[in-house]
């Protein structure tokens, strides 16, 4: 039984930093796409950052480049998203997601991801 559990979130002032964590259990696939998505009120879920665990390649949306860093601790089976210089537009519910893949690249289409965490919310003011 695969389970993704997020932690982090809360309230942060503009310009501040935050780290989100996503711990995976029951996950036996060695090569995956793991991703972070954001959903703002009234908007569709959009990809923020993702990592192909087989190649280590990382991918970011334009708004996340230079400010966010996605990383994976294989021993802890935990995905991280370090968010820096946060702005109010970054507010929302953040979800981590995963899908097994042999590809070296990952796409930000949420429909392609198989496993999802419960989501964690933060607000930038």
Tab-separated table of C-alpha atoms in Angstrom, residues 9-95:
chain	number	residue	atom	x	y	z
A	9	UNK	CA	3.245	24.511	5.469
A	10	UNK	CA	1.670	27.230	7.575
A	11	UNK	CA	2.053	30.973	7.317
A	12	UNK	CA	5.097	32.854	6.131
A	13	UNK	CA	5.885	36.454	5.336
A	14	UNK	CA	6.790	37.580	1.853
A	15	UNK	CA	10.465	37.042	1.216
A	16	UNK	CA	10.604	34.174	3.685
A	17	UNK	CA	11.446	30.510	3.179
A	18	UNK	CA	9.752	27.220	3.822
A	19	UNK	CA	10.513	23.558	3.303
A	20	UNK	CA	7.900	20.976	2.464
A	21	UNK	CA	8.506	17.272	2.955
A	22	UNK	CA	6.817	14.263	1.438
A	23	UNK	CA	7.575	10.878	2.971
A	24	UNK	CA	6.850	7.779	0.919
A	25	UNK	CA	6.025	4.397	2.394
A	26	UNK	CA	5.150	1.119	0.765
A	27	UNK	CA	6.829	2.402	-2.378
A	28	UNK	CA	8.968	-0.169	-4.135
A	29	UNK	CA	9.602	1.421	-7.514
A	30	UNK	CA	13.208	2.480	-8.095
A	31	UNK	CA	12.612	4.826	-10.991
A	32	UNK	CA	9.909	7.419	-10.667
A	33	UNK	CA	8.781	10.881	-11.425
A	34	UNK	CA	8.102	12.688	-8.192
A	35	UNK	CA	6.571	16.110	-8.351
A	36	UNK	CA	5.157	19.028	-6.447
A	37	UNK	CA	1.924	20.641	-7.577
A	38	UNK	CA	0.204	23.765	-6.346
A	39	UNK	CA	-3.466	24.533	-6.320
A	40	UNK	CA	-4.579	28.073	-5.618
A	41	UNK	CA	-8.227	28.852	-4.792
A	42	UNK	CA	-10.378	28.667	-7.902
A	43	UNK	CA	-7.511	27.515	-10.080
A	44	UNK	CA	-6.412	24.239	-11.548
A	45	UNK	CA	-3.632	22.208	-10.057
A	46	UNK	CA	-0.348	23.204	-11.655
A	47	UNK	CA	3.087	21.647	-11.592
A	48	UNK	CA	5.784	23.475	-9.686
A	49	UNK	CA	8.805	21.174	-9.654
A	50	UNK	CA	9.598	17.560	-10.356
A	51	UNK	CA	12.452	15.112	-10.279
A	52	UNK	CA	13.161	11.974	-12.243
A	53	UNK	CA	14.626	9.707	-9.603
A	54	UNK	CA	16.411	7.461	-12.073
A	55	UNK	CA	18.393	10.239	-13.771
A	56	UNK	CA	18.285	12.829	-10.997
A	57	UNK	CA	17.095	15.400	-13.510
A	58	UNK	CA	15.023	18.203	-12.046
A	59	UNK	CA	12.480	20.406	-13.761
A	60	UNK	CA	10.817	23.640	-12.720
A	61	UNK	CA	8.120	25.931	-13.934
A	62	UNK	CA	9.264	29.445	-14.795
A	63	UNK	CA	7.852	30.874	-11.568
A	64	UNK	CA	9.784	28.328	-9.495
A	65	UNK	CA	13.150	28.664	-11.190
A	66	UNK	CA	15.813	30.437	-9.127
A	67	UNK	CA	13.635	30.267	-6.000
A	68	UNK	CA	12.586	26.657	-5.392
A	69	UNK	CA	14.681	23.527	-5.115
A	70	UNK	CA	13.317	19.990	-5.345
A	71	UNK	CA	15.402	17.188	-3.880
A	72	UNK	CA	15.108	13.580	-2.848
A	73	UNK	CA	16.625	11.699	0.064
A	74	UNK	CA	16.623	8.112	-1.141
A	75	UNK	CA	17.517	6.662	2.235
A	76	UNK	CA	14.656	8.409	3.944
A	77	UNK	CA	12.392	7.991	0.908
A	78	UNK	CA	11.460	11.615	1.325
A	79	UNK	CA	10.905	14.288	-1.290
A	80	UNK	CA	11.574	17.893	-0.377
A	81	UNK	CA	10.681	21.260	-1.789
A	82	UNK	CA	12.702	24.192	-0.514
A	83	UNK	CA	10.887	27.428	-1.251
A	84	UNK	CA	12.777	30.683	-0.992
A	85	UNK	CA	11.847	34.323	-1.464
A	86	UNK	CA	8.187	33.417	-1.186
A	87	UNK	CA	5.602	35.745	-2.650
A	88	UNK	CA	1.829	35.953	-2.091
A	89	UNK	CA	1.218	34.304	-5.476
A	90	UNK	CA	2.986	31.223	-4.153
A	91	UNK	CA	0.191	30.634	-1.628
A	92	UNK	CA	-1.989	27.584	-2.025
A	93	UNK	CA	-2.239	23.915	-1.308
A	94	UNK	CA	0.840	21.971	-2.315
A	95	UNK	CA	0.654	18.316	-3.226
